[in-house]
PDB file of C-alpha atoms in Angstrom:
ATOM      1  CA  UNK A   1     -10.545  -3.924   7.730  1.00 78.00           C
ATOM      2  CA  UNK A   2     -12.807  -2.063  10.140  1.00 86.00           C
ATOM      3  CA  UNK A   3     -14.185   1.248   8.838  1.00 92.00           C
ATOM      4  CA  UNK A   4     -15.416   4.077  11.018  1.00 93.00           C
ATOM      5  CA  UNK A   5     -16.759   7.618  10.761  1.00 95.00           C
ATOM      6  CA  UNK A   6     -13.127   8.759  11.063  1.00 96.00           C
ATOM      7  CA  UNK A   7     -11.741   6.559   8.289  1.00 98.00           C
ATOM      8  CA  UNK A   8      -9.660   8.576   5.830  1.00 98.00           C
ATOM      9  CA  UNK A   9      -9.661   8.047   2.083  1.00 98.00           C
ATOM     10  CA  UNK A  10      -6.886   7.293  -0.400  1.00 99.00           C
ATOM     11  CA  UNK A  11      -7.740   6.202  -3.910  1.00 99.00           C
ATOM     12  CA  UNK A  12      -6.683   5.387  -7.443  1.00 99.00           C
ATOM     13  CA  UNK A  13      -8.064   7.227 -10.456  1.00 99.00           C
ATOM     14  CA  UNK A  14      -7.592   6.019 -14.014  1.00 97.00           C
ATOM     15  CA  UNK A  15      -9.408   4.483 -16.957  1.00 96.00           C
ATOM     16  CA  UNK A  16      -9.600   1.482 -16.765  1.00 94.00           C
ATOM     17  CA  UNK A  17      -8.789   0.430 -13.173  1.00 96.00           C
ATOM     18  CA  UNK A  18     -10.568  -2.911 -12.721  1.00 94.00           C
ATOM     19  CA  UNK A  19      -7.263  -4.801 -13.182  1.00 90.00           C
ATOM     20  CA  UNK A  20      -5.446  -2.850 -10.482  1.00 94.00           C
ATOM     21  CA  UNK A  21      -3.776  -4.469  -7.483  1.00 96.00           C
ATOM     22  CA  UNK A  22      -3.214  -1.102  -5.773  1.00 97.00           C
ATOM     23  CA  UNK A  23      -6.241  -1.493  -3.443  1.00 98.00           C
ATOM     24  CA  UNK A  24      -5.008  -4.918  -2.426  1.00 98.00           C
ATOM     25  CA  UNK A  25      -1.514  -3.830  -1.462  1.00 98.00           C
ATOM     26  CA  UNK A  26      -2.410  -0.483   0.129  1.00 99.00           C
ATOM     27  CA  UNK A  27      -5.287  -1.763   2.237  1.00 98.00           C
ATOM     28  CA  UNK A  28      -3.067  -4.589   3.476  1.00 98.00           C
ATOM     29  CA  UNK A  29      -0.431  -2.013   4.437  1.00 99.00           C
ATOM     30  CA  UNK A  30      -2.894   0.287   6.222  1.00 98.00           C
ATOM     31  CA  UNK A  31      -4.314  -2.632   8.185  1.00 98.00           C
ATOM     32  CA  UNK A  32      -0.879  -3.973   9.114  1.00 98.00           C
ATOM     33  CA  UNK A  33       0.116  -0.634  10.622  1.00 98.00           C
ATOM     34  CA  UNK A  34      -3.232  -0.046  12.295  1.00 97.00           C
ATOM     35  CA  UNK A  35      -4.019   3.035  10.221  1.00 98.00           C
ATOM     36  CA  UNK A  36      -7.670   4.087   9.879  1.00 98.00           C
ATOM     37  CA  UNK A  37      -7.376   4.633   6.112  1.00 98.00           C
ATOM     38  CA  UNK A  38      -9.060   2.844   3.219  1.00 98.00           C
ATOM     39  CA  UNK A  39      -8.030   2.746  -0.430  1.00 99.00           C
ATOM     40  CA  UNK A  40     -10.517   2.546  -3.301  1.00 98.00           C
ATOM     41  CA  UNK A  41     -10.192   2.465  -7.093  1.00 98.00           C
ATOM     42  CA  UNK A  42     -12.301   4.838  -9.193  1.00 99.00           C
ATOM     43  CA  UNK A  43     -12.732   4.448 -12.953  1.00 98.00           C
ATOM     44  CA  UNK A  44     -12.647   8.025 -14.213  1.00 99.00           C
ATOM     45  CA  UNK A  45     -12.955   8.625 -17.963  1.00 98.00           C
ATOM     46  CA  UNK A  46     -11.026  11.669 -19.277  1.00 98.00           C
ATOM     47  CA  UNK A  47     -14.201  13.738 -19.648  1.00 98.00           C
ATOM     48  CA  UNK A  48     -14.948  13.269 -15.921  1.00 98.00           C
ATOM     49  CA  UNK A  49     -11.492  14.104 -14.529  1.00 98.00           C
ATOM     50  CA  UNK A  50     -12.337  17.683 -13.508  1.00 98.00           C
ATOM     51  CA  UNK A  51     -15.503  16.585 -11.726  1.00 98.00           C
ATOM     52  CA  UNK A  52     -13.701  13.717  -9.970  1.00 98.00           C
ATOM     53  CA  UNK A  53     -10.884  15.951  -8.736  1.00 98.00           C
ATOM     54  CA  UNK A  54     -13.358  18.505  -7.421  1.00 97.00           C
ATOM     55  CA  UNK A  55     -15.252  15.762  -5.643  1.00 97.00           C
ATOM     56  CA  UNK A  56     -12.194  14.158  -4.073  1.00 97.00           C
ATOM     57  CA  UNK A  57     -10.985  17.521  -2.834  1.00 96.00           C
ATOM     58  CA  UNK A  58     -14.409  18.186  -1.289  1.00 96.00           C
ATOM     59  CA  UNK A  59     -14.438  14.729   0.345  1.00 96.00           C
ATOM     60  CA  UNK A  60     -11.065  15.370   1.970  1.00 96.00           C
ATOM     61  CA  UNK A  61      -9.121  12.524   0.379  1.00 98.00           C
ATOM     62  CA  UNK A  62      -5.571  12.511   1.788  1.00 98.00           C
ATOM     63  CA  UNK A  63      -3.804  10.655  -1.008  1.00 98.00           C
ATOM     64  CA  UNK A  64      -4.286   9.590  -4.579  1.00 99.00           C
ATOM     65  CA  UNK A  65      -2.620   7.327  -7.114  1.00 98.00           C
ATOM     66  CA  UNK A  66      -2.963   8.411 -10.755  1.00 97.00           C
ATOM     67  CA  UNK A  67      -2.676   6.054 -13.711  1.00 94.00           C
ATOM     68  CA  UNK A  68      -3.390   6.004 -17.446  1.00 90.00           C
ATOM     69  CA  UNK A  69      -4.661   8.267 -18.985  1.00 94.00           C
ATOM     70  CA  UNK A  70      -4.481  11.038 -16.377  1.00 95.00           C
ATOM     71  CA  UNK A  71      -0.786  11.283 -15.425  1.00 94.00           C
ATOM     72  CA  UNK A  72      -0.247  14.459 -17.422  1.00 92.00           C
ATOM     73  CA  UNK A  73      -3.672  16.089 -17.445  1.00 96.00           C
ATOM     74  CA  UNK A  74      -4.043  15.812 -13.647  1.00 97.00           C
ATOM     75  CA  UNK A  75      -1.358  18.496 -13.302  1.00 96.00           C
ATOM     76  CA  UNK A  76      -4.037  21.078 -14.064  1.00 96.00           C
ATOM     77  CA  UNK A  77      -5.708  20.335 -10.732  1.00 96.00           C
ATOM     78  CA  UNK A  78      -2.635  20.354  -8.466  1.00 96.00           C
ATOM     79  CA  UNK A  79      -1.425  23.206  -6.247  1.00 96.00           C
ATOM     80  CA  UNK A  80       2.277  22.310  -6.304  1.00 97.00           C
ATOM     81  CA  UNK A  81       4.582  19.909  -8.179  1.00 97.00           C
ATOM     82  CA  UNK A  82       7.564  18.069  -6.697  1.00 96.00           C
ATOM     83  CA  UNK A  83      10.890  18.122  -8.575  1.00 94.00           C
ATOM     84  CA  UNK A  84      10.556  14.699 -10.214  1.00 95.00           C
ATOM     85  CA  UNK A  85       7.014  15.484 -11.314  1.00 96.00           C
ATOM     86  CA  UNK A  86       8.251  18.693 -12.912  1.00 96.00           C
ATOM     87  CA  UNK A  87      11.102  16.952 -14.724  1.00 95.00           C
ATOM     88  CA  UNK A  88       9.020  14.015 -15.901  1.00 95.00           C
ATOM     89  CA  UNK A  89       6.010  16.182 -16.764  1.00 93.00           C
ATOM     90  CA  UNK A  90       3.704  13.575 -15.276  1.00 93.00           C
ATOM     91  CA  UNK A  91       2.176  12.819 -11.874  1.00 96.00           C
ATOM     92  CA  UNK A  92       1.292   9.433 -10.440  1.00 97.00           C
ATOM     93  CA  UNK A  93       0.870  10.362  -6.772  1.00 98.00           C
ATOM     94  CA  UNK A  94      -0.922  13.190  -4.989  1.00 99.00           C
ATOM     95  CA  UNK A  95      -0.583  13.909  -1.297  1.00 98.00           C
ATOM     96  CA  UNK A  96      -2.629  16.383   0.765  1.00 97.00           C
ATOM     97  CA  UNK A  97      -0.457  19.117   2.211  1.00 95.00           C
ATOM     98  CA  UNK A  98      -2.471  21.701   4.112  1.00 92.00           C
ATOM     99  CA  UNK A  99      -5.478  22.747   2.038  1.00 90.00           C
ATOM    100  CA  UNK A 100      -3.917  21.759  -1.279  1.00 94.00           C
ATOM    101  CA  UNK A 101      -2.495  18.868  -3.317  1.00 96.00           C
ATOM    102  CA  UNK A 102       1.177  18.266  -4.032  1.00 98.00           C
ATOM    103  CA  UNK A 103       1.920  16.145  -7.094  1.00 98.00           C
ATOM    104  CA  UNK A 104       4.776  13.629  -7.095  1.00 98.00           C
ATOM    105  CA  UNK A 105       6.194  11.064  -9.465  1.00 98.00           C
ATOM    106  CA  UNK A 106       7.041   7.917  -7.548  1.00 98.00           C
ATOM    107  CA  UNK A 107       7.387   5.900 -10.767  1.00 97.00           C
ATOM    108  CA  UNK A 108      10.969   7.197 -11.140  1.00 98.00           C
ATOM    109  CA  UNK A 109      12.182   5.573  -7.939  1.00 97.00           C
ATOM    110  CA  UNK A 110       9.763   2.636  -8.133  1.00 98.00           C
ATOM    111  CA  UNK A 111      10.995   1.575 -11.564  1.00 98.00           C
ATOM    112  CA  UNK A 112      14.671   1.769 -10.634  1.00 97.00           C
ATOM    113  CA  UNK A 113      14.298  -0.234  -7.427  1.00 97.00           C
ATOM    114  CA  UNK A 114      12.205  -2.876  -9.192  1.00 98.00           C
ATOM    115  CA  UNK A 115      14.536  -3.185 -12.183  1.00 97.00           C
ATOM    116  CA  UNK A 116      17.723  -3.468 -10.144  1.00 95.00           C
ATOM    117  CA  UNK A 117      15.924  -6.010  -7.937  1.00 96.00           C
ATOM    118  CA  UNK A 118      15.400  -8.368 -10.903  1.00 96.00           C
ATOM    119  CA  UNK A 119      18.718  -7.602 -12.598  1.00 96.00           C
ATOM    120  CA  UNK A 120      20.673  -7.981  -9.361  1.00 93.00           C
ATOM    121  CA  UNK A 121      23.166  -5.437 -10.694  1.00 93.00           C
ATOM    122  CA  UNK A 122      23.508  -1.737 -11.439  1.00 94.00           C
ATOM    123  CA  UNK A 123      22.093  -0.154 -14.595  1.00 96.00           C
ATOM    124  CA  UNK A 124      25.142   2.087 -14.955  1.00 97.00           C
ATOM    125  CA  UNK A 125      26.652   1.849 -18.429  1.00 98.00           C
ATOM    126  CA  UNK A 126      23.783  -0.112 -19.944  1.00 98.00           C
ATOM    127  CA  UNK A 127      21.984   0.734 -23.202  1.00 99.00           C
ATOM    128  CA  UNK A 128      18.182   0.770 -22.980  1.00 99.00           C
ATOM    129  CA  UNK A 129      15.290   0.994 -25.419  1.00 99.00           C
ATOM    130  CA  UNK A 130      12.002   2.397 -24.102  1.00 99.00           C
ATOM    131  CA  UNK A 131       8.774   1.773 -26.022  1.00 98.00           C
ATOM    132  CA  UNK A 132       6.273   4.616 -25.612  1.00 97.00           C
ATOM    133  CA  UNK A 133       6.447   8.336 -24.968  1.00 96.00           C
ATOM    134  CA  UNK A 134       3.719   8.965 -22.395  1.00 92.00           C
ATOM    135  CA  UNK A 135       4.008   9.714 -18.689  1.00 90.00           C
ATOM    136  CA  UNK A 136       5.240   6.229 -17.742  1.00 93.00           C
ATOM    137  CA  UNK A 137       7.875   6.278 -20.485  1.00 96.00           C
ATOM    138  CA  UNK A 138       9.126   9.697 -19.343  1.00 96.00           C
ATOM    139  CA  UNK A 139       9.498   8.410 -15.770  1.00 97.00           C
ATOM    140  CA  UNK A 140      11.406   5.346 -17.006  1.00 98.00           C
ATOM    141  CA  UNK A 141      13.716   7.499 -19.143  1.00 98.00           C
ATOM    142  CA  UNK A 142      14.496   9.796 -16.195  1.00 98.00           C
ATOM    143  CA  UNK A 143      15.118   6.792 -13.957  1.00 98.00           C
ATOM    144  CA  UNK A 144      17.505   5.206 -16.468  1.00 98.00           C
ATOM    145  CA  UNK A 145      19.376   8.473 -16.966  1.00 98.00           C
ATOM    146  CA  UNK A 146      19.769   9.036 -13.231  1.00 96.00           C
ATOM    147  CA  UNK A 147      21.024   5.485 -12.803  1.00 97.00           C
ATOM    148  CA  UNK A 148      23.815   6.064 -15.331  1.00 98.00           C
ATOM    149  CA  UNK A 149      22.553   4.328 -18.459  1.00 98.00           C
ATOM    150  CA  UNK A 150      24.905   5.154 -21.320  1.00 98.00           C
ATOM    151  CA  UNK A 151      22.137   5.459 -23.906  1.00 98.00           C
ATOM    152  CA  UNK A 152      18.331   5.567 -23.836  1.00 99.00           C
ATOM    153  CA  UNK A 153      16.496   5.179 -27.144  1.00 98.00           C
ATOM    154  CA  UNK A 154      12.808   6.070 -27.100  1.00 98.00           C
ATOM    155  CA  UNK A 155      10.580   4.476 -29.752  1.00 98.00           C
ATOM    156  CA  UNK A 156       7.036   5.631 -30.215  1.00 97.00           C
ATOM    157  CA  UNK A 157       4.417   5.165 -32.883  1.00 94.00           C
ATOM    158  CA  UNK A 158       4.274   8.965 -33.213  1.00 94.00           C
ATOM    159  CA  UNK A 159       7.949   9.783 -33.616  1.00 95.00           C
ATOM    160  CA  UNK A 160       7.481  13.490 -32.859  1.00 97.00           C
ATOM    161  CA  UNK A 161       6.317  12.644 -29.326  1.00 96.00           C
ATOM    162  CA  UNK A 162       9.462  10.593 -28.767  1.00 98.00           C
ATOM    163  CA  UNK A 163      11.573  13.541 -29.946  1.00 98.00           C
ATOM    164  CA  UNK A 164       9.776  15.929 -27.594  1.00 97.00           C
ATOM    165  CA  UNK A 165      10.492  13.545 -24.721  1.00 97.00           C
ATOM    166  CA  UNK A 166      14.228  13.201 -25.375  1.00 98.00           C
ATOM    167  CA  UNK A 167      14.686  16.896 -26.197  1.00 97.00           C
ATOM    168  CA  UNK A 168      13.115  17.764 -22.868  1.00 96.00           C
ATOM    169  CA  UNK A 169      15.300  15.391 -20.845  1.00 97.00           C
ATOM    170  CA  UNK A 170      18.701  15.632 -22.527  1.00 97.00           C
ATOM    171  CA  UNK A 171      19.718  18.990 -20.935  1.00 97.00           C
ATOM    172  CA  UNK A 172      18.963  17.614 -17.458  1.00 97.00           C
ATOM    173  CA  UNK A 173      20.688  14.232 -17.833  1.00 97.00           C
ATOM    174  CA  UNK A 174      23.835  15.033 -19.779  1.00 94.00           C
ATOM    175  CA  UNK A 175      25.621  11.808 -18.811  1.00 97.00           C
ATOM    176  CA  UNK A 176      23.171   9.787 -20.909  1.00 98.00           C
ATOM    177  CA  UNK A 177      22.696   9.985 -24.684  1.00 98.00           C
ATOM    178  CA  UNK A 178      19.023  10.131 -25.623  1.00 98.00           C
ATOM    179  CA  UNK A 179      17.675   9.153 -29.047  1.00 98.00           C
ATOM    180  CA  UNK A 180      14.179   9.231 -30.535  1.00 98.00           C
ATOM    181  CA  UNK A 181      12.665   7.053 -33.240  1.00 97.00           C
ATOM    182  CA  UNK A 182       9.293   6.402 -34.811  1.00 96.00           C
ATOM    183  CA  UNK A 183       8.007   2.827 -34.475  1.00 95.00           C
ATOM    184  CA  UNK A 184       8.410   2.138 -38.193  1.00 90.00           C
ATOM    185  CA  UNK A 185      11.765   3.899 -38.584  1.00 93.00           C
ATOM    186  CA  UNK A 186      14.507   1.659 -39.995  1.00 90.00           C
ATOM    187  CA  UNK A 187      17.117   3.058 -37.587  1.00 91.00           C
ATOM    188  CA  UNK A 188      15.222   1.491 -34.659  1.00 94.00           C
ATOM    189  CA  UNK A 189      16.996  -1.734 -35.530  1.00 94.00           C
ATOM    190  CA  UNK A 190      20.383  -0.216 -34.738  1.00 94.00           C
ATOM    191  CA  UNK A 191      19.211   0.790 -31.271  1.00 96.00           C
ATOM    192  CA  UNK A 192      17.738  -2.641 -30.655  1.00 97.00           C
ATOM    193  CA  UNK A 193      20.930  -4.365 -31.806  1.00 97.00           C
ATOM    194  CA  UNK A 194      22.862  -2.982 -28.845  1.00 97.00           C
ATOM    195  CA  UNK A 195      20.099  -2.985 -26.215  1.00 98.00           C
ATOM    196  CA  UNK A 196      20.781  -4.438 -22.783  1.00 98.00           C
ATOM    197  CA  UNK A 197      17.238  -3.554 -21.724  1.00 99.00           C
ATOM    198  CA  UNK A 198      13.944  -3.358 -23.649  1.00 99.00           C
ATOM    199  CA  UNK A 199      11.154  -1.728 -21.683  1.00 99.00           C
ATOM    200  CA  UNK A 200       7.500  -1.590 -22.651  1.00 98.00           C
ATOM    201  CA  UNK A 201       5.976   1.624 -21.305  1.00 97.00           C
ATOM    202  CA  UNK A 202       2.924   1.506 -23.589  1.00 96.00           C
ATOM    203  CA  UNK A 203      -0.546   0.166 -22.685  1.00 93.00           C
ATOM    204  CA  UNK A 204      -0.203  -2.552 -25.359  1.00 96.00           C
ATOM    205  CA  UNK A 205      -1.329  -5.846 -23.874  1.00 95.00           C
ATOM    206  CA  UNK A 206      -2.966  -4.429 -20.729  1.00 92.00           C
ATOM    207  CA  UNK A 207      -5.649  -6.810 -19.461  1.00 89.00           C
ATOM    208  CA  UNK A 208      -5.437  -8.792 -22.733  1.00 92.00           C
ATOM    209  CA  UNK A 209      -6.524 -12.434 -22.592  1.00 92.00           C
ATOM    210  CA  UNK A 210      -4.305 -14.932 -24.374  1.00 92.00           C
ATOM    211  CA  UNK A 211      -5.735 -15.691 -27.793  1.00 90.00           C
ATOM    212  CA  UNK A 212      -8.045 -12.682 -27.825  1.00 95.00           C
ATOM    213  CA  UNK A 213      -8.114 -10.032 -30.534  1.00 95.00           C
ATOM    214  CA  UNK A 214      -6.410  -7.533 -28.206  1.00 94.00           C
ATOM    215  CA  UNK A 215      -3.642 -10.081 -27.472  1.00 96.00           C
ATOM    216  CA  UNK A 216      -3.065 -10.764 -31.171  1.00 95.00           C
ATOM    217  CA  UNK A 217      -3.053  -7.077 -32.057  1.00 95.00           C
ATOM    218  CA  UNK A 218      -0.469  -6.394 -29.348  1.00 96.00           C
ATOM    219  CA  UNK A 219       1.779  -9.185 -30.618  1.00 95.00           C
ATOM    220  CA  UNK A 220       1.519  -7.923 -34.196  1.00 95.00           C
ATOM    221  CA  UNK A 221       2.391  -4.358 -33.146  1.00 95.00           C
ATOM    222  CA  UNK A 222       5.486  -5.443 -31.208  1.00 96.00           C
ATOM    223  CA  UNK A 223       6.536  -7.683 -34.100  1.00 94.00           C
ATOM    224  CA  UNK A 224       6.758  -4.647 -36.386  1.00 93.00           C
ATOM    225  CA  UNK A 225       9.969  -3.825 -34.508  1.00 94.00           C
ATOM    226  CA  UNK A 226      13.225  -5.515 -35.548  1.00 91.00           C
ATOM    227  CA  UNK A 227      13.253  -7.719 -32.450  1.00 93.00           C
ATOM    228  CA  UNK A 228      15.363 -10.342 -34.205  1.00 93.00           C
ATOM    229  CA  UNK A 229      18.302  -7.920 -33.961  1.00 96.00           C
ATOM    230  CA  UNK A 230      18.236  -7.957 -30.167  1.00 98.00           C
ATOM    231  CA  UNK A 231      21.280  -9.484 -28.439  1.00 98.00           C
ATOM    232  CA  UNK A 232      20.674 -12.756 -26.612  1.00 97.00           C
ATOM    233  CA  UNK A 233      21.285 -11.094 -23.252  1.00 97.00           C
ATOM    234  CA  UNK A 234      18.626  -8.358 -23.646  1.00 98.00           C
ATOM    235  CA  UNK A 235      16.239  -8.260 -20.693  1.00 98.00           C
ATOM    236  CA  UNK A 236      12.569  -7.439 -21.423  1.00 98.00           C
ATOM    237  CA  UNK A 237      10.685  -5.470 -18.755  1.00 99.00           C
ATOM    238  CA  UNK A 238       6.965  -4.758 -19.174  1.00 98.00           C
ATOM    239  CA  UNK A 239       5.427  -2.092 -16.974  1.00 98.00           C
ATOM    240  CA  UNK A 240       2.107  -3.945 -17.378  1.00 96.00           C
ATOM    241  CA  UNK A 241       1.420  -6.607 -14.703  1.00 94.00           C
ATOM    242  CA  UNK A 242      -2.035  -7.851 -15.719  1.00 91.00           C
ATOM    243  CA  UNK A 243      -2.060 -10.378 -17.240  1.00 93.00           C
ATOM    244  CA  UNK A 244       0.827 -11.833 -15.269  1.00 93.00           C
ATOM    245  CA  UNK A 245       2.425 -13.036 -18.531  1.00 96.00           C
ATOM    246  CA  UNK A 246       1.886 -10.277 -21.084  1.00 97.00           C
ATOM    247  CA  UNK A 247       2.105 -10.433 -24.916  1.00 97.00           C
ATOM    248  CA  UNK A 248       5.393  -8.531 -24.650  1.00 98.00           C
ATOM    249  CA  UNK A 249       6.767 -11.153 -22.264  1.00 98.00           C
ATOM    250  CA  UNK A 250       5.448 -13.926 -24.503  1.00 96.00           C
ATOM    251  CA  UNK A 251       7.585 -12.631 -27.383  1.00 96.00           C
ATOM    252  CA  UNK A 252      10.616 -12.426 -25.108  1.00 97.00           C
ATOM    253  CA  UNK A 253      10.307 -15.938 -23.757  1.00 96.00           C
ATOM    254  CA  UNK A 254       9.639 -17.365 -27.228  1.00 95.00           C
ATOM    255  CA  UNK A 255      12.977 -15.977 -28.379  1.00 96.00           C
ATOM    256  CA  UNK A 256      14.898 -17.162 -25.334  1.00 97.00           C
ATOM    257  CA  UNK A 257      15.118 -13.804 -23.561  1.00 98.00           C
ATOM    258  CA  UNK A 258      14.427 -13.209 -19.883  1.00 97.00           C
ATOM    259  CA  UNK A 259      11.311 -11.169 -19.150  1.00 98.00           C
ATOM    260  CA  UNK A 260       9.623  -9.540 -16.181  1.00 98.00           C
ATOM    261  CA  UNK A 261       6.251  -7.876 -15.628  1.00 97.00           C
ATOM    262  CA  UNK A 262       5.592  -4.606 -13.805  1.00 97.00           C
ATOM    263  CA  UNK A 263       4.475  -6.013 -10.485  1.00 97.00           C
ATOM    264  CA  UNK A 264       7.740  -4.983  -8.816  1.00 97.00           C
ATOM    265  CA  UNK A 265       7.424  -1.459 -10.108  1.00 98.00           C
ATOM    266  CA  UNK A 266       3.829  -1.277  -8.846  1.00 97.00           C
ATOM    267  CA  UNK A 267       5.034  -2.417  -5.441  1.00 98.00           C
ATOM    268  CA  UNK A 268       7.919  -0.001  -5.085  1.00 98.00           C
ATOM    269  CA  UNK A 269       6.197   3.072  -6.476  1.00 98.00           C
ATOM    270  CA  UNK A 270       3.301   2.236  -4.171  1.00 98.00           C
ATOM    271  CA  UNK A 271       5.630   1.973  -1.172  1.00 98.00           C
ATOM    272  CA  UNK A 272       6.974   5.454  -1.912  1.00 98.00           C
ATOM    273  CA  UNK A 273       3.429   6.804  -2.296  1.00 99.00           C
ATOM    274  CA  UNK A 274       2.477   5.181   1.014  1.00 99.00           C
ATOM    275  CA  UNK A 275       5.361   7.007   2.723  1.00 98.00           C
ATOM    276  CA  UNK A 276       4.235  10.340   1.245  1.00 98.00           C
ATOM    277  CA  UNK A 277       0.631   9.850   2.420  1.00 99.00           C
ATOM    278  CA  UNK A 278       1.322   8.517   5.914  1.00 98.00           C
ATOM    279  CA  UNK A 279       4.906   9.676   6.696  1.00 97.00           C
ATOM    280  CA  UNK A 280       5.534   6.044   7.688  1.00 98.00           C
ATOM    281  CA  UNK A 281       7.747   3.459   6.019  1.00 98.00           C
ATOM    282  CA  UNK A 282       5.696   1.025   3.964  1.00 98.00           C
ATOM    283  CA  UNK A 283       5.534  -2.650   5.068  1.00 98.00           C
ATOM    284  CA  UNK A 284       6.851  -3.870   1.728  1.00 98.00           C
ATOM    285  CA  UNK A 285       6.860  -7.593   2.560  1.00 98.00           C
ATOM    286  CA  UNK A 286       3.196  -7.415   3.561  1.00 98.00           C
ATOM    287  CA  UNK A 287       2.269  -5.507   0.411  1.00 98.00           C
ATOM    288  CA  UNK A 288       4.141  -8.020  -1.752  1.00 97.00           C
ATOM    289  CA  UNK A 289       2.450 -10.961  -0.033  1.00 97.00           C
ATOM    290  CA  UNK A 290      -0.983  -9.387  -0.411  1.00 97.00           C
ATOM    291  CA  UNK A 291      -0.529  -8.961  -4.162  1.00 96.00           C
ATOM    292  CA  UNK A 292       0.797 -12.507  -4.534  1.00 93.00           C
ATOM    293  CA  UNK A 293      -2.282 -13.927  -2.808  1.00 91.00           C
ATOM    294  CA  UNK A 294      -4.737 -11.853  -4.860  1.00 84.00           C
ATOM    295  CA  UNK A 295      -6.449 -14.003  -7.460  1.00 54.00           C
ATOM    296  CA  UNK A 296      -6.109 -11.319 -10.147  1.00 45.00           C
ATOM    297  CA  UNK A 297      -2.320 -11.182  -9.971  1.00 36.00           C
TER     298      UNK A 297
END
């Protein structure tokens, strides 16, 4: 990629970001379409978010991806929110519009496209269990409801956060029944017993190395759930994509279930973000190939 004095900036902010494949796929896309834009990843701890946003605005960045832990707090620095971002209550994409920032949530569409790609069928009528109650989990729950899932059960270690999530979504997605449970709640087992889909929207297992303390702790936390009650056909989907085979996926495969990581979601939410930044369709095949050839994938 050739940089110039006119090169425009897009970036990722989060904490951590060293595992991210977003720079790989976006820079490949910009280069393929001959766009004078570069994409960088910035590790921004929560205490530095305000300073980072002020700096990126001053530098004239034209687009931004937002990941853990800033998807909700970044709303305080945005001039306008798109409809999905308002409904989800979280932002994962910012685009420059005039002098200000508009916040979007491309996770909603990105998750649905990625999931239906691996399922090779519609989600309509399915029962899903979502682990977590943060910004990513909210986007997944909205996506499932829009796609016609019959029931979405949200399980979170803090049960009150799960309840806040489902109470906020139920009036907007009346065709889907939403339920909330604490991680250690006995009734979780009933939701798991009828689950067609089990989705990990927590950070558990992110960047964990097999055999490490973090890996073991992730396995033990997931095993506190009544996973033995899952039907044989339940599909596991982990929003995490690094490592390529996550602790969550390891549990799935050990019990004979099919499992997928979040690389597809990263790709498709990124493609939607690319369109918002450039007003051009994303070269998805090039982005997919770039991620596949990256040694960290």
